[in-house]
CSV table of N, CA, C and O in Angstrom, one decimal:
chain,number,residue,atom,x,y,z
A,23,MET,N,-4.6,34.1,-21.8
A,23,MET,CA,-3.7,33.3,-20.9
A,23,MET,C,-4.1,32.6,-20.0
A,23,MET,O,-5.7,32.9,-20.0
A,24,THR,N,-3.5,31.4,-20.0
A,24,THR,CA,-4.2,29.9,-19.6
A,24,THR,C,-4.2,30.5,-17.9
A,24,THR,O,-3.2,30.7,-17.2
A,25,GLY,N,-5.2,29.8,-17.1
A,25,GLY,CA,-5.0,29.7,-15.8
A,25,GLY,C,-4.1,28.6,-14.9
A,25,GLY,O,-3.9,27.5,-15.9
A,26,TYR,N,-3.7,28.5,-13.9
A,26,TYR,CA,-3.0,27.3,-13.7
A,26,TYR,C,-4.2,25.9,-13.2
A,26,TYR,O,-4.8,26.0,-12.9
A,27,GLN,N,-3.5,24.9,-13.8
A,27,GLN,CA,-4.2,23.9,-13.8
A,27,GLN,C,-3.5,22.7,-13.0
A,27,GLN,O,-2.5,22.2,-13.5
A,28,PRO,N,-4.0,22.1,-12.1
A,28,PRO,CA,-3.4,21.1,-11.4
A,28,PRO,C,-3.1,19.8,-11.9
A,28,PRO,O,-3.9,19.7,-12.6
A,29,SER,N,-2.0,19.4,-11.7
A,29,SER,CA,-2.0,18.3,-12.1
A,29,SER,C,-2.9,16.9,-11.7
A,29,SER,O,-3.6,17.1,-10.4
A,30,PRO,N,-3.4,16.2,-12.5
A,30,PRO,CA,-4.4,14.9,-11.7
A,30,PRO,C,-3.6,14.2,-10.7
A,30,PRO,O,-2.6,14.0,-10.8
A,31,PRO,N,-4.7,13.5,-10.0
A,31,PRO,CA,-4.0,12.8,-9.1
A,31,PRO,C,-3.2,11.4,-9.3
A,31,PRO,O,-3.8,10.7,-10.6
A,32,PRO,N,-2.5,11.1,-8.9
A,32,PRO,CA,-1.9,9.7,-9.4
A,32,PRO,C,-2.8,8.4,-9.3
A,32,PRO,O,-3.7,8.3,-9.0
A,33,THR,N,-2.5,8.0,-10.6
A,33,THR,CA,-3.3,6.5,-10.9
A,33,THR,C,-3.0,5.5,-9.7
A,33,THR,O,-2.3,5.8,-9.0
A,34,LEU,N,-4.0,4.6,-9.8
A,34,LEU,CA,-3.9,3.6,-8.7
A,34,LEU,C,-2.6,2.9,-9.0
A,34,LEU,O,-1.7,2.4,-7.8
A,35,ARG,N,-2.2,2.5,-10.4
A,35,ARG,CA,-0.8,1.8,-10.5
A,35,ARG,C,0.1,2.4,-9.7
A,35,ARG,O,1.3,1.9,-9.4
A,36,VAL,N,0.2,4.0,-9.9
A,36,VAL,CA,1.3,4.5,-9.5
A,36,VAL,C,1.5,4.6,-8.1
A,36,VAL,O,2.3,4.7,-7.2
A,37,GLN,N,-0.1,4.7,-7.3
A,37,GLN,CA,0.0,4.7,-5.7
A,37,GLN,C,0.5,3.3,-5.2
A,37,GLN,O,1.1,3.4,-4.4
A,38,LEU,N,0.2,2.3,-6.2
A,38,LEU,CA,0.5,0.8,-5.5
A,38,LEU,C,2.1,0.8,-5.8
A,38,LEU,O,2.8,0.2,-5.2
A,39,ALA,N,2.5,1.7,-6.7
A,39,ALA,CA,4.0,1.3,-7.1
A,39,ALA,C,4.9,2.2,-5.9
A,39,ALA,O,6.0,1.5,-5.3
A,40,ALA,N,4.2,3.0,-5.6
A,40,ALA,CA,5.0,4.1,-4.6
A,40,ALA,C,4.8,3.4,-3.2
A,40,ALA,O,5.8,3.5,-2.4
A,41,LEU,N,3.5,2.5,-2.9
A,41,LEU,CA,3.6,1.7,-1.6
A,41,LEU,C,4.8,0.7,-1.4
A,41,LEU,O,5.6,0.3,-0.5
A,42,ARG,N,4.7,0.0,-2.8
A,42,ARG,CA,5.7,-0.9,-2.7
A,42,ARG,C,7.1,-0.6,-2.6
A,42,ARG,O,8.1,-1.4,-1.9
A,43,THR,N,7.7,0.4,-3.3
A,43,THR,CA,8.9,1.0,-2.9
A,43,THR,C,9.2,1.5,-1.3
A,43,THR,O,10.1,0.9,-0.8
A,44,ALA,N,8.2,1.9,-0.8
A,44,ALA,CA,8.4,2.2,0.6
A,44,ALA,C,8.2,1.3,1.5
A,44,ALA,O,8.7,1.3,2.5
A,45,PHE,N,7.5,0.2,1.4
A,45,PHE,CA,7.5,-1.0,2.2
A,45,PHE,C,8.0,-2.1,1.3
A,45,PHE,O,6.7,-3.1,0.9
A,46,PRO,N,9.1,-2.3,1.2
A,46,PRO,CA,9.5,-3.5,0.2
A,46,PRO,C,8.9,-5.1,0.9
A,46,PRO,O,8.5,-6.1,0.2
A,47,GLY,N,8.7,-5.1,2.3
A,47,GLY,CA,8.4,-7.0,3.0
A,47,GLY,C,7.0,-6.6,2.7
A,47,GLY,O,6.4,-7.8,3.3
A,48,TRP,N,6.1,-6.0,2.1
A,48,TRP,CA,4.5,-5.8,2.1
A,48,TRP,C,4.2,-6.3,1.1
A,48,TRP,O,4.9,-5.9,0.1
A,49,MET,N,2.8,-7.1,0.7
A,49,MET,CA,2.4,-6.9,-0.5
A,49,MET,C,1.2,-6.4,-0.4
A,49,MET,O,0.4,-6.1,0.4
A,50,PHE,N,0.7,-5.6,-1.8
A,50,PHE,CA,0.0,-4.7,-1.9
A,50,PHE,C,-1.2,-4.8,-2.5
A,50,PHE,O,-0.7,-5.4,-3.9
A,51,THR,N,-2.2,-4.9,-2.5
A,51,THR,CA,-3.7,-4.6,-3.6
A,51,THR,C,-4.8,-3.6,-3.3
A,51,THR,O,-4.6,-3.0,-2.6
A,52,VAL,N,-5.1,-3.3,-4.5
A,52,VAL,CA,-6.2,-2.5,-4.5
A,52,VAL,C,-7.3,-3.0,-5.0
A,52,VAL,O,-7.1,-3.8,-6.3
A,53,THR,N,-8.8,-2.7,-4.7
A,53,THR,CA,-9.5,-3.3,-4.8
A,53,THR,C,-10.8,-2.1,-5.4
A,53,THR,O,-11.3,-1.3,-4.2
A,54,PRO,N,-10.8,-1.8,-6.6
A,54,PRO,CA,-11.7,-0.6,-7.1
A,54,PRO,C,-13.2,-0.9,-7.2
A,54,PRO,O,-13.4,-2.5,-7.3
A,55,GLY,N,-13.9,0.1,-6.8
A,55,GLY,CA,-15.6,-0.5,-6.4
A,55,GLY,C,-16.4,0.8,-7.3
A,55,GLY,O,-15.6,1.6,-7.6
A,56,HIS,N,-17.2,0.7,-6.9
A,56,HIS,CA,-18.5,1.7,-7.3
A,56,HIS,C,-18.2,2.9,-6.5
A,56,HIS,O,-18.1,4.0,-7.1
A,57,GLY,N,-17.3,2.9,-5.4
A,57,GLY,CA,-16.9,3.9,-4.7
A,57,GLY,C,-15.8,4.0,-4.7
A,57,GLY,O,-14.9,4.0,-5.5
A,58,PRO,N,-14.9,4.7,-3.4
A,58,PRO,CA,-13.6,4.9,-3.6
A,58,PRO,C,-13.0,3.6,-3.5
A,58,PRO,O,-13.5,2.5,-3.1
A,59,ALA,N,-11.7,3.5,-4.1
A,59,ALA,CA,-11.2,2.4,-4.0
A,59,ALA,C,-10.3,1.6,-2.5
A,59,ALA,O,-11.0,2.7,-1.5
A,60,CYS,N,-10.1,0.4,-2.3
A,60,CYS,CA,-9.6,0.1,-0.9
A,60,CYS,C,-8.7,-0.5,-1.0
A,60,CYS,O,-8.1,-1.5,-1.7
A,61,PHE,N,-7.3,-0.1,-0.6
A,61,PHE,CA,-5.8,-0.5,-0.4
A,61,PHE,C,-5.8,-1.3,1.0
A,61,PHE,O,-6.3,-0.9,1.8
A,62,THR,N,-5.0,-2.6,0.3
A,62,THR,CA,-4.7,-3.6,1.6
A,62,THR,C,-3.5,-3.7,1.3
A,62,THR,O,-2.5,-3.8,-0.1
A,63,ALA,N,-2.7,-3.8,2.6
A,63,ALA,CA,-1.1,-4.3,3.1
A,63,ALA,C,-1.5,-5.6,3.7
A,63,ALA,O,-2.3,-5.7,4.4
A,64,HIS,N,-0.7,-6.7,3.2
A,64,HIS,CA,-0.3,-8.1,3.7
A,64,HIS,C,1.2,-8.0,3.7
A,64,HIS,O,1.8,-8.3,2.8
A,65,ARG,N,1.1,-9.0,5.1
A,65,ARG,CA,2.9,-9.3,5.2
A,65,ARG,C,2.8,-10.4,6.4
A,65,ARG,O,2.0,-10.4,7.1
A,66,ILE,N,3.7,-11.4,5.8
A,66,ILE,CA,3.6,-12.8,6.3
A,66,ILE,C,4.8,-12.9,7.3
A,66,ILE,O,6.2,-12.4,6.3
A,67,HIS,N,4.9,-13.0,8.3
A,67,HIS,CA,6.4,-12.6,9.0
A,67,HIS,C,6.4,-14.0,9.9
A,67,HIS,O,5.3,-14.0,11.0
A,68,GLY,N,7.2,-14.9,9.5
A,68,GLY,CA,7.0,-16.3,10.4
A,68,GLY,C,5.9,-17.0,10.1
A,68,GLY,O,5.7,-17.3,9.1
A,69,THR,N,5.5,-17.2,11.4
A,69,THR,CA,4.2,-17.8,11.5
A,69,THR,C,2.8,-16.9,11.4
A,69,THR,O,1.7,-17.0,11.6
A,70,ALA,N,3.4,-15.6,11.8
A,70,ALA,CA,2.3,-14.6,11.9
A,70,ALA,C,1.9,-14.1,10.3
A,70,ALA,O,2.6,-14.1,9.8
A,71,SER,N,0.7,-13.6,10.2
A,71,SER,CA,0.0,-12.8,9.3
A,71,SER,C,-0.3,-11.3,10.0
A,71,SER,O,-1.2,-11.0,10.8
A,72,ILE,N,-0.2,-10.3,9.2
A,72,ILE,CA,-0.3,-8.8,9.3
A,72,ILE,C,-1.1,-8.4,8.3
A,72,ILE,O,-0.6,-8.5,7.0
A,73,THR,N,-2.3,-7.9,8.5
A,73,THR,CA,-3.4,-7.5,7.5
A,73,THR,C,-3.6,-5.8,7.7
A,73,THR,O,-4.2,-5.6,8.7
A,74,ALA,N,-3.4,-4.7,7.0
A,74,ALA,CA,-3.9,-3.5,7.1
A,74,ALA,C,-4.6,-2.9,5.9
A,74,ALA,O,-4.3,-3.3,4.6
A,75,THR,N,-6.0,-2.4,5.8
A,75,THR,CA,-6.4,-2.0,5.1
A,75,THR,C,-7.2,-0.3,5.0
A,75,THR,O,-7.2,0.1,5.9
A,76,ALA,N,-7.3,0.1,4.2
A,76,ALA,CA,-7.4,1.8,4.1
A,76,ALA,C,-8.0,2.3,3.0
A,76,ALA,O,-8.1,1.6,1.9
A,77,ALA,N,-8.6,3.3,3.2
A,77,ALA,CA,-9.7,3.7,2.1
A,77,ALA,C,-8.8,4.4,0.8
A,77,ALA,O,-8.8,4.9,-0.1
A,78,SER,N,-7.5,5.1,1.2
A,78,SER,CA,-6.6,5.5,0.5
A,78,SER,C,-5.1,5.2,0.3
A,78,SER,O,-4.9,4.8,1.4
A,79,ALA,N,-4.4,5.4,-0.5
A,79,ALA,CA,-2.9,5.1,-0.5
A,79,ALA,C,-2.3,5.7,0.6
A,79,ALA,O,-1.2,5.1,1.8
A,80,ARG,N,-2.6,6.9,1.2
A,80,ARG,CA,-1.9,8.3,1.6
A,80,ARG,C,-2.2,7.3,3.4
A,80,ARG,O,-1.6,7.2,4.1
A,81,GLU,N,-3.7,7.0,3.5
A,81,GLU,CA,-4.0,6.7,4.7
A,81,GLU,C,-3.4,5.0,5.0
A,81,GLU,O,-2.9,5.1,6.4
A,82,LEU,N,-3.3,4.4,4.1
A,82,LEU,CA,-2.3,3.2,4.5
A,82,LEU,C,-1.2,3.2,4.9
A,82,LEU,O,-0.4,2.8,5.6
A,83,ARG,N,-0.5,4.1,4.2
A,83,ARG,CA,0.9,4.4,4.3
A,83,ARG,C,1.3,4.9,5.7
A,83,ARG,O,2.1,4.8,6.7
A,84,ARG,N,0.2,6.2,6.1
A,84,ARG,CA,0.4,6.7,7.5
A,84,ARG,C,0.0,5.3,8.5
A,84,ARG,O,0.6,5.3,9.4
A,85,VAL,N,-0.8,4.5,8.4
A,85,VAL,CA,-1.1,3.3,9.4
A,85,VAL,C,0.7,2.6,9.2
A,85,VAL,O,0.8,1.7,10.3
A,86,LEU,N,0.9,2.2,8.0
A,86,LEU,CA,2.3,1.2,8.1
A,86,LEU,C,3.2,2.5,8.7
A,86,LEU,O,3.9,1.3,9.4
A,87,LEU,N,3.2,3.0,8.4
A,87,LEU,CA,4.5,4.1,9.1
A,87,LEU,C,4.3,3.8,11.1
A,87,LEU,O,5.2,3.9,11.7
A,88,LEU,N,3.0,4.3,11.3
A,88,LEU,CA,2.8,4.3,12.8
A,88,LEU,C,3.0,2.9,13.1
A,88,LEU,O,3.6,2.8,14.3
A,89,ALA,N,2.7,1.6,12.4
A,89,ALA,CA,2.7,0.2,12.9
A,89,ALA,C,4.4,-0.3,13.2
A,89,ALA,O,4.9,-1.0,14.0
A,90,ALA,N,4.9,0.8,12.3
A,90,ALA,CA,6.4,0.3,12.3
A,90,ALA,C,7.0,0.9,13.1
A,90,ALA,O,8.2,0.8,13.9
A,91,HIS,N,6.4,1.8,13.7
A,91,HIS,CA,7.0,2.7,15.1
A,91,HIS,C,6.5,2.1,16.5
A,91,HIS,O,7.2,2.9,17.5
A,92,ALA,N,5.6,1.5,16.5
A,92,ALA,CA,4.7,1.1,17.5
A,92,ALA,C,5.6,-0.2,18.3
A,92,ALA,O,6.9,-0.9,17.6
């Protein structure tokens, strides 16, 4: 009998696709490095520009949701 094996975490591509689906007006990039990846969201709204950066897709999603309700 084998034990429970949790599924692997989603790939960076899957995480970016989820962010793009959740926030269609934003452009997303991920910068992989030697440590954790850096997720960046960028939006141009009229003459203003908004940029948010976080260490994970989950954290970036949280920041964008908070900004949307502010």
